[in-house]
Short mmCIF file of C-alpha atoms and ligand atoms in Angstrom, two decimals:
data_model
loop_
_atom_site.label_atom_id
_atom_site.label_comp_id
_atom_site.label_asym_id
_atom_site.label_seq_id
_atom_site.Cartn_x
_atom_site.Cartn_y
_atom_site.Cartn_z
CA MET I 685 20.88 -6.59 -1.29
CA ILE I 686 19.42 -9.81 -2.68
CA ILE I 687 21.69 -12.99 -3.14
CA VAL I 688 20.62 -15.55 -5.70
CA MET I 689 21.89 -18.74 -5.27
CA ARG I 690 22.55 -21.06 -8.34
CA PRO I 691 19.87 -24.08 -8.97
CA GLN I 692 22.30 -26.79 -7.46
CA ALA I 693 23.41 -24.70 -4.54
CA SER I 694 24.13 -27.00 -1.59
CA LYS I 695 23.04 -26.76 1.87
CA ASP I 696 26.59 -25.85 2.95
CA GLU I 697 26.84 -22.94 0.78
CA ILE I 698 23.90 -21.64 1.32
CA ASN I 699 24.54 -21.79 5.29
CA ALA I 700 28.05 -20.25 4.24
CA VAL I 701 26.59 -17.06 2.94
CA VAL I 702 24.37 -16.90 5.71
CA ASP I 703 26.85 -17.00 8.24
CA ARG I 704 29.01 -14.73 6.16
CA LEU I 705 25.95 -12.17 6.57
CA ALA I 706 26.04 -12.90 10.36
CA GLU I 707 29.80 -12.33 10.82
CA ILE I 708 29.01 -8.74 9.33
CA GLY I 709 26.19 -8.10 11.61
CA CYS I 710 23.64 -8.50 9.03
CA GLU I 711 19.89 -10.60 9.06
CA ALA I 712 19.40 -13.16 6.59
CA HIS I 713 16.01 -14.00 5.30
CA VAL I 714 16.18 -17.28 3.36
CA SER I 715 13.47 -17.86 0.91
CA ALA I 716 13.52 -21.61 -0.57
CA GLY I 717 11.56 -21.62 -3.83
CA GLN I 718 10.91 -24.51 -6.17
CA THR I 719 14.21 -24.38 -8.15
CA ARG I 720 16.27 -22.02 -6.48
CA THR I 721 17.14 -20.30 -3.19
CA VAL I 722 17.16 -16.78 -2.46
CA ILE I 723 18.54 -14.77 0.42
CA GLY I 724 17.56 -11.44 1.54
CA ALA I 725 20.29 -9.37 3.46
CA VAL I 726 19.07 -6.64 5.67
CA GLY I 727 21.64 -4.58 7.30
CA ASP I 728 24.09 -1.86 6.47
CA HIS I 729 23.88 -1.80 2.51
CA LEU I 730 27.35 0.23 2.17
CA VAL I 731 28.77 -3.02 4.34
CA ILE I 732 27.09 -5.57 2.68
CA GLN I 733 27.75 -4.04 -0.83
CA THR I 734 31.55 -3.93 -0.67
CA LEU I 735 31.67 -8.13 0.30
CA PRO I 736 32.05 -10.31 -3.63
CA TRP I 737 28.99 -12.07 -3.01
CA GLU I 738 29.28 -13.54 -6.60
CA ALA I 739 32.71 -14.74 -5.77
CA MET I 740 30.97 -17.34 -2.91
CA ALA I 741 30.57 -20.65 -3.89
CA GLY I 742 26.72 -21.35 -5.26
CA VAL I 743 25.84 -17.71 -5.76
CA GLU I 744 24.81 -16.77 -9.25
CA ARG I 745 24.29 -13.56 -8.55
CA ALA I 746 23.68 -10.72 -6.08
CA VAL I 747 21.54 -8.21 -7.15
CA PRO I 748 20.88 -4.55 -5.07
CA VAL I 749 17.82 -3.53 -3.59
CA LEU I 750 16.80 -0.42 -5.47
CA LYS I 751 13.12 -0.49 -4.06
CA SER I 752 11.80 0.85 -0.49
CA PHE I 753 10.15 -2.66 -0.30
CA ARG I 754 12.25 -6.38 -0.54
CA PHE I 755 10.50 -9.11 0.33
CA VAL I 756 6.96 -8.67 -1.42
CA SER I 757 9.12 -8.37 -4.70
CA ARG I 758 9.67 -10.52 -7.59
CA ASP I 759 13.63 -9.97 -7.27
CA PHE I 760 13.37 -11.75 -3.77
CA GLN I 761 10.88 -14.29 -4.85
CA ALA I 762 10.51 -15.09 -8.62
CA GLU I 763 7.84 -17.96 -7.90
CA ASP I 764 4.16 -16.56 -7.43
CA THR I 765 3.03 -16.93 -3.96
CA VAL I 766 -0.13 -19.50 -3.64
CA ILE I 767 -2.23 -19.14 -0.35
CA ASP I 768 -4.08 -21.64 0.64
CA VAL I 769 -7.45 -21.14 2.32
CA ASP I 770 -9.17 -24.34 3.88
CA GLY I 771 -8.25 -25.93 0.23
CA THR I 772 -9.15 -22.82 -1.94
CA SER I 773 -6.20 -21.38 -3.37
CA ILE I 774 -5.36 -18.01 -3.95
CA GLY I 775 -2.84 -16.88 -6.70
CA GLY I 776 -0.90 -19.59 -9.09
CA GLY I 777 -3.19 -20.24 -12.05
CA SER I 778 -6.51 -19.80 -9.78
CA PHE I 779 -9.37 -17.30 -10.43
CA THR I 780 -10.88 -17.06 -6.87
CA VAL I 781 -14.24 -15.64 -6.38
CA VAL I 782 -15.14 -13.70 -2.98
CA ALA I 783 -18.86 -12.61 -2.46
CA GLY I 784 -21.36 -11.63 -0.24
CA PRO I 785 -22.94 -8.82 1.38
CA CYS I 786 -20.91 -5.76 2.23
CA ALA I 787 -22.03 -5.61 5.61
CA VAL I 788 -23.80 -8.17 8.05
CA GLU I 789 -27.34 -6.93 8.51
CA SER I 790 -29.08 -10.06 10.01
CA SER I 791 -28.83 -13.50 10.14
CA ASP I 792 -31.61 -13.69 7.26
CA GLN I 793 -29.84 -11.20 5.34
CA LEU I 794 -26.47 -13.22 5.60
CA MET I 795 -27.82 -16.56 5.16
CA ARG I 796 -29.73 -15.97 1.97
CA THR I 797 -26.71 -14.35 0.48
CA ALA I 798 -24.49 -17.23 1.41
CA GLU I 799 -26.57 -19.92 0.26
CA ALA I 800 -26.99 -17.96 -3.10
CA VAL I 801 -23.16 -16.96 -3.59
CA LYS I 802 -22.10 -20.78 -2.86
CA LYS I 803 -24.58 -22.13 -5.13
CA ALA I 804 -23.28 -19.82 -8.13
CA GLY I 805 -19.58 -20.72 -7.41
CA ALA I 806 -18.14 -18.22 -5.10
CA ARG I 807 -15.71 -19.69 -2.92
CA ILE I 808 -14.89 -17.22 -0.02
CA LEU I 809 -17.83 -15.33 1.67
CA ARG I 810 -17.42 -11.67 2.48
CA GLY I 811 -19.39 -10.11 5.03
CA ASP I 812 -18.35 -7.22 7.60
CA ALA I 813 -18.81 -6.56 11.23
CA PHE I 814 -16.96 -3.59 11.41
CA LYS I 815 -17.48 -1.12 8.83
CA PRO I 816 -15.41 2.22 8.37
CA ARG I 817 -18.12 4.60 7.36
CA THR I 818 -17.53 8.53 6.07
CA SER I 819 -20.59 9.79 8.45
CA PRO I 820 -20.28 8.65 12.05
CA TYR I 821 -23.93 8.40 12.29
CA ALA I 822 -24.13 5.61 9.39
CA PHE I 823 -24.44 2.34 10.72
CA GLN I 824 -21.00 0.83 11.71
CA GLY I 825 -21.77 -2.95 11.80
CA LEU I 826 -22.90 -5.83 14.34
CA GLY I 827 -19.58 -6.23 15.94
CA GLU I 828 -19.12 -9.66 17.47
CA GLU I 829 -22.53 -10.56 16.94
CA GLY I 830 -21.87 -10.09 13.04
CA LEU I 831 -18.45 -12.15 13.12
CA GLN I 832 -20.89 -15.15 15.20
CA LEU I 833 -23.17 -15.03 12.31
CA LEU I 834 -20.52 -15.25 9.76
CA ALA I 835 -19.12 -18.41 11.46
CA GLU I 836 -22.47 -19.70 11.12
CA ALA I 837 -22.78 -19.45 7.62
CA ARG I 838 -19.34 -20.79 7.54
CA GLU I 839 -20.40 -24.00 8.92
CA GLU I 840 -23.57 -24.27 7.10
CA PHE I 841 -22.68 -23.47 3.72
CA GLU I 842 -18.62 -24.66 3.84
CA LEU I 843 -17.26 -21.06 2.86
CA PRO I 844 -14.39 -19.73 4.54
CA PHE I 845 -14.96 -16.08 5.29
CA VAL I 846 -12.96 -12.71 5.12
CA ALA I 847 -13.99 -9.77 7.31
CA GLU I 848 -12.55 -6.42 7.66
CA VAL I 849 -10.47 -5.06 10.81
CA LEU I 850 -10.41 -1.63 11.63
CA ASP I 851 -8.39 -1.37 14.75
CA SER I 852 -5.31 -3.02 16.30
CA ARG I 853 -7.39 -3.83 19.22
CA ASP I 854 -10.06 -5.84 17.53
CA VAL I 855 -7.06 -8.04 15.68
CA ALA I 856 -7.43 -10.83 18.19
CA LEU I 857 -10.84 -11.16 17.92
CA VAL I 858 -11.45 -10.79 14.23
CA SER I 859 -8.72 -13.64 13.83
CA SER I 860 -10.37 -15.86 16.05
CA TYR I 861 -13.36 -15.64 13.94
CA ALA I 862 -12.42 -15.06 10.02
CA ASP I 863 -10.13 -17.54 7.56
CA ILE I 864 -9.17 -13.92 6.17
CA LEU I 865 -8.32 -10.64 7.83
CA ARG I 866 -9.22 -7.57 5.51
CA ILE I 867 -7.44 -3.89 5.83
CA GLY I 868 -9.42 -1.97 3.77
CA THR I 869 -8.64 1.08 1.62
CA ARG I 870 -8.68 3.87 4.64
CA ASN I 871 -6.33 1.76 6.65
CA MET I 872 -3.75 0.67 4.01
CA SER I 873 -1.33 3.38 5.70
CA ASN I 874 -2.15 2.35 9.23
CA TYR I 875 1.52 0.82 10.44
CA THR I 876 0.33 -0.27 13.74
CA LEU I 877 -2.44 -2.02 12.04
CA LEU I 878 -0.62 -3.56 9.68
CA ALA I 879 2.16 -4.92 11.68
CA GLU I 880 -0.37 -5.98 14.15
CA VAL I 881 -2.29 -8.18 11.49
CA GLY I 882 1.44 -9.62 10.51
CA ARG I 883 1.21 -11.23 13.86
CA GLN I 884 -1.31 -13.34 13.34
CA PRO I 885 -1.68 -16.52 11.43
CA LYS I 886 -4.75 -15.92 9.03
CA PRO I 887 -4.16 -15.04 5.51
CA VAL I 888 -4.37 -11.12 5.12
CA MET I 889 -6.38 -9.10 1.80
CA LEU I 890 -4.74 -5.67 1.60
CA LYS I 891 -6.92 -3.23 -0.31
CA ARG I 892 -5.05 -0.59 -1.72
CA GLY I 893 -5.40 2.94 -0.46
CA PHE I 894 -7.41 4.89 -2.79
CA THR I 895 -4.76 7.70 -2.88
CA ALA I 896 -1.67 5.39 -3.16
CA THR I 897 0.59 4.79 -5.34
CA LEU I 898 1.88 0.88 -6.18
CA GLU I 899 5.06 1.40 -4.45
CA GLU I 900 3.34 2.14 -1.35
CA TRP I 901 0.83 -0.12 -1.23
CA LEU I 902 3.87 -2.77 -1.81
CA ASN I 903 5.60 -0.79 0.96
CA ALA I 904 2.36 -1.31 3.17
CA ALA I 905 2.57 -5.29 2.60
CA GLU I 906 5.91 -5.53 3.39
CA TYR I 907 4.83 -4.01 6.86
CA VAL I 908 2.75 -7.58 7.16
CA TYR I 909 5.51 -9.86 5.90
CA LYS I 910 8.17 -8.26 7.79
CA GLU I 911 5.93 -9.45 10.81
CA GLY I 912 6.49 -12.68 9.87
CA ASN I 913 2.99 -13.18 8.19
CA HIS I 914 3.99 -14.00 4.52
CA GLN I 915 0.31 -14.93 3.20
CA ILE I 916 -0.65 -11.59 1.72
CA PHE I 917 -3.03 -10.86 -1.22
CA LEU I 918 -3.83 -7.44 -2.66
CA VAL I 919 -7.14 -6.34 -4.05
CA GLU I 920 -7.10 -3.29 -6.34
CA ARG I 921 -10.28 -1.51 -5.43
CA GLY I 922 -10.27 1.88 -7.43
CA ILE I 923 -8.51 4.93 -6.80
CA ARG I 924 -9.43 8.44 -6.41
CA THR I 925 -8.51 10.59 -9.73
CA PHE I 926 -9.92 14.06 -11.06
CA GLU I 927 -13.36 11.61 -13.25
CA THR I 928 -16.05 11.61 -10.42
CA ALA I 929 -18.80 9.75 -13.24
CA ALA I 930 -18.10 6.48 -10.96
CA ARG I 931 -17.02 6.19 -7.27
CA ASN I 932 -13.52 5.36 -7.84
CA THR I 933 -11.58 4.84 -10.94
CA LEU I 934 -10.49 1.32 -11.24
CA ASP I 935 -6.67 1.04 -12.05
CA ILE I 936 -6.71 -1.82 -14.49
CA THR I 937 -3.22 -1.25 -14.94
CA ALA I 938 -2.15 -2.28 -11.81
CA VAL I 939 -2.95 -5.83 -12.17
CA PRO I 940 0.41 -6.24 -14.65
CA LEU I 941 2.31 -4.12 -13.17
CA ILE I 942 1.93 -5.42 -9.67
CA LYS I 943 2.35 -8.84 -11.24
CA SER I 944 5.93 -7.69 -12.06
CA MET I 945 7.00 -5.68 -9.23
CA SER I 946 5.86 -8.65 -6.83
CA HIS I 947 5.10 -12.25 -6.14
CA LEU I 948 1.85 -11.21 -4.29
CA PRO I 949 -1.47 -12.51 -5.77
CA ILE I 950 -4.10 -9.67 -7.03
CA MET I 951 -7.36 -9.43 -7.18
CA VAL I 952 -9.91 -6.84 -8.34
CA ASP I 953 -13.36 -5.49 -6.59
CA PRO I 954 -15.49 -4.31 -9.23
CA SER I 955 -18.06 -3.28 -6.81
CA HIS I 956 -16.37 -0.91 -4.16
CA SER I 957 -14.44 0.66 -7.52
CA GLY I 958 -17.38 1.51 -10.17
CA GLY I 959 -19.92 1.66 -7.18
CA ARG I 960 -22.71 0.99 -9.32
CA ARG I 961 -24.55 -2.52 -10.34
CA GLU I 962 -24.33 -1.92 -13.72
CA LEU I 963 -20.55 -1.33 -13.83
CA VAL I 964 -19.61 -4.71 -11.86
CA ALA I 965 -19.95 -7.41 -14.88
CA PRO I 966 -18.00 -5.10 -17.14
CA LEU I 967 -15.07 -4.43 -14.49
CA ALA I 968 -15.15 -8.21 -13.31
CA ARG I 969 -14.41 -9.22 -17.24
CA ALA I 970 -12.03 -6.82 -17.52
CA ALA I 971 -10.16 -8.07 -14.51
CA ILE I 972 -9.94 -11.85 -15.62
CA ALA I 973 -8.90 -10.58 -18.91
CA VAL I 974 -6.34 -8.61 -17.73
CA GLY I 975 -4.56 -11.69 -15.29
CA ALA I 976 -6.17 -10.68 -11.89
CA ASP I 977 -6.05 -13.65 -9.16
CA GLY I 978 -9.71 -13.06 -8.72
CA ILE I 979 -12.29 -10.77 -7.96
CA MET I 980 -14.66 -9.59 -4.79
CA VAL I 981 -17.83 -8.85 -5.63
CA ASP I 982 -20.82 -7.26 -3.04
CA VAL I 983 -24.44 -9.33 -3.78
CA HIS I 984 -27.31 -8.81 -1.18
CA PRO I 985 -30.86 -10.30 -1.61
CA ALA I 986 -32.56 -6.95 -1.30
CA PRO I 987 -30.35 -4.09 -2.41
CA ASP I 988 -32.88 -1.63 -2.02
CA THR I 989 -33.09 -2.18 1.47
CA ALA I 990 -29.29 -2.72 2.13
CA LYS I 991 -28.01 -0.39 5.05
CA VAL I 992 -24.49 -0.41 3.55
CA ASP I 993 -23.52 0.09 -0.50
CA GLY I 994 -26.98 -0.90 -1.65
CA ALA I 995 -26.28 0.79 -5.36
CA GLN I 996 -23.45 -1.66 -6.13
CA ALA I 997 -24.71 -4.72 -4.83
CA LEU I 998 -25.73 -7.35 -7.51
CA LEU I 999 -28.79 -9.70 -6.59
CA PRO I 1000 -28.44 -12.99 -6.40
CA THR I 1001 -29.37 -13.92 -10.14
CA GLU I 1002 -27.29 -11.03 -11.34
CA PHE I 1003 -24.27 -12.70 -9.83
CA ALA I 1004 -25.20 -16.12 -10.90
CA GLU I 1005 -25.11 -14.69 -14.60
CA LEU I 1006 -21.60 -13.20 -13.91
CA MET I 1007 -20.53 -16.26 -12.48
CA ASP I 1008 -21.49 -17.80 -15.89
CA THR I 1009 -19.58 -15.37 -17.47
CA ILE I 1010 -16.49 -15.67 -15.16
CA ARG I 1011 -16.61 -19.63 -16.08
CA SER I 1012 -16.48 -19.53 -19.81
CA MET I 1013 -13.40 -16.83 -19.73
CA ALA I 1014 -11.85 -18.72 -17.40
CA SER I 1015 -11.82 -22.02 -19.30
CA VAL I 1016 -10.45 -19.74 -22.28
CA LEU I 1017 -7.89 -18.27 -20.57
CA GLY I 1018 -6.54 -21.42 -18.55
CA TYR I 1019 -7.68 -20.73 -15.17
CA HIS I 1020 -8.88 -22.83 -12.61
CA LEU I 1021 -11.86 -21.81 -10.72
C1 LIG U 1658 -15.29 -2.98 1.57
O1 LIG U 1658 -14.72 -4.06 0.87
O2 LIG U 1658 -16.36 -3.48 1.93
C2 LIG U 1658 -14.92 -1.79 1.85
C3 LIG U 1658 -15.12 -0.98 2.85
O3 LIG U 1658 -13.81 -1.44 0.81
P1 LIG U 1658 -12.60 -0.46 0.46
O4 LIG U 1658 -11.93 -0.62 1.67
O5 LIG U 1658 -11.82 -0.76 -0.40
O6 LIG U 1658 -13.69 0.75 0.62
MN1 LIG U 1659 -18.96 -1.63 0.92
#
């Protein structure tokens, strides 16, 4: 049950609802929004539903939770979640561009890419030290050395960075370096990993599982939220369908649907969805047009030599051209960049 308080509800009226829930053995999750407070009641729903919540002072309405997720739903929080990463906003009317190499390969490769994406206007650097590869013989990433290089790039170019964490045992390590932890498509349903990132303080970028429904995806976000970390944003990165012409099928419909179902920001990854360089700009334009909160783009100074995902990486010059397009679209659509 979600108990929505009236905009003018007093502290005492809010506390009375919280106390009443405690009396019947239920937990109250209080979310104080800009206009009104919303209380999520967790416990035996049969008991909760029988009480006349709407008769209590200050209560506007009591809404039964019909969905399997609750705290990440719009019913629980009407206002958009806005995440601050070192002065850069994600959500709430900003269009945030994350860019960088798929994997950190060397200091030279990373520094050249970071310099170029910063100059072109990216606000967050991407680059992985741990790579989830289909083949166990493929390059798996530089591990902690990769995180150290990312931290050097952050210092040099004043760019916070996001890096993937693959294993619960590495959460503390990645969290000690990265500004944002990423859960990749293959781990979206790894519930112990989700809970672990929910117990550390850095924001979490949660990519959609390539076979996950929107409801399954939001339930994955709920696992993180429930542990206390509410700084979560989603990335649509393409799903597997009967169509094999592109690496994945970008589900652009997911963006407005997620916006109506959840208050969490949602970005689009035009690189891992299309899987080909020439698809990145058209899919990025679709993302901003459909109302996404940002994009994450693979960029590499020499894609032909890339150890991972070279076919989808933009050259720095191509990325700069894409940023020019994004800037003009952002001004027409009323986004802050
Ligand atoms: C990535 O962003 O580098 C990545 C591995 O993406 P995904 O988990 O979406 O495949
Ligand atoms: Mn990749």
